[in-house]
Amino acid sequence: MTVGNRILQRKRRVDGELVKAFSELPVAVVSDSMSRVFAGGSSLRPMHRDGNLAGVALTVRTRPGDNLMLHKAIDMAEPGDVIVCDAGGDTTNALMGELMLAYAVKKGVAGFVLNGAIRDLDGFRETNLPTFAAGVTHRGPYKNGPGEVNTPISLGGMVIEPGDLILGDSDGLLAVPFDDAATVLEAAQAKHAAEENQMAAIHAGKNDRSWVDKALQATGCSMPRD
């Protein structure tokens, strides 16, 4: 087996019920419930029209501008998979366009995260399959390899293992590790409920702002007296 040029089988995947539950939460809330230290990089932005991303990671590593392993990943994909590809962030050549997108939709792929470029942007917007990428270019890809499928990758310092949960909305991307998904979900649901209560209090003019002065006093801040 050649490191850097290999295709592995995924050994586990986050349960579909967990994916569904996470899909109903803002990415920012989930991020806050993971101590605000994980993110897929602010350069990866939505290329679809609207809607959120939630699914199971099928990982790809490829050299910049080459999509041979990305093609293979789509062939291997199961319904509900999010194909997450690290192509080094290079946007010189597109990794995929509308033909690959159409095939992925037929396969039941839930979305794409591409640390590289796409082309046929209008097709992505019309199809509206959740897709995040680093850029857009008309220049097409190469198909020579090498690369890897179903090995750990990293996006913006965030490690993604095959089978992890992938989330995305207009705020950005987040991976929830397989082993931590249930724990993070419980914390995120509790935080989301608390924020909904806080929003209701704001609209009712009853939100408690006393914490601001308490936090300032704790820093030793000099404040005016009443």
Coordinates of C-alpha atoms in Angstrom, one line a residue, residues 13-24 54-56 79-81 163 165 178 181 185:
R13 CA -20.0 6.5 10.1
V14 CA -22.1 8.8 12.3
D15 CA -25.7 7.5 12.8
G16 CA -28.3 9.1 10.5
E17 CA -30.5 10.1 13.5
L18 CA -27.6 12.2 14.8
V19 CA -27.1 13.8 11.4
K20 CA -30.8 14.7 11.4
A21 CA -30.7 16.2 14.9
F22 CA -27.6 18.3 14.1
S23 CA -29.1 19.5 10.9
E24 CA -31.6 21.5 12.9
A54 CA -25.2 18.0 7.2
G55 CA -23.8 14.5 6.5
V56 CA -21.2 11.9 7.0
P79 CA -26.6 8.3 0.3
G80 CA -26.1 11.0 2.9
D81 CA -22.3 11.3 2.5
G163 CA -17.2 8.9 9.1
L165 CA -20.1 14.5 11.0
F178 CA -17.5 10.5 15.5
A181 CA -21.1 13.4 18.4
L185 CA -25.4 17.2 20.4

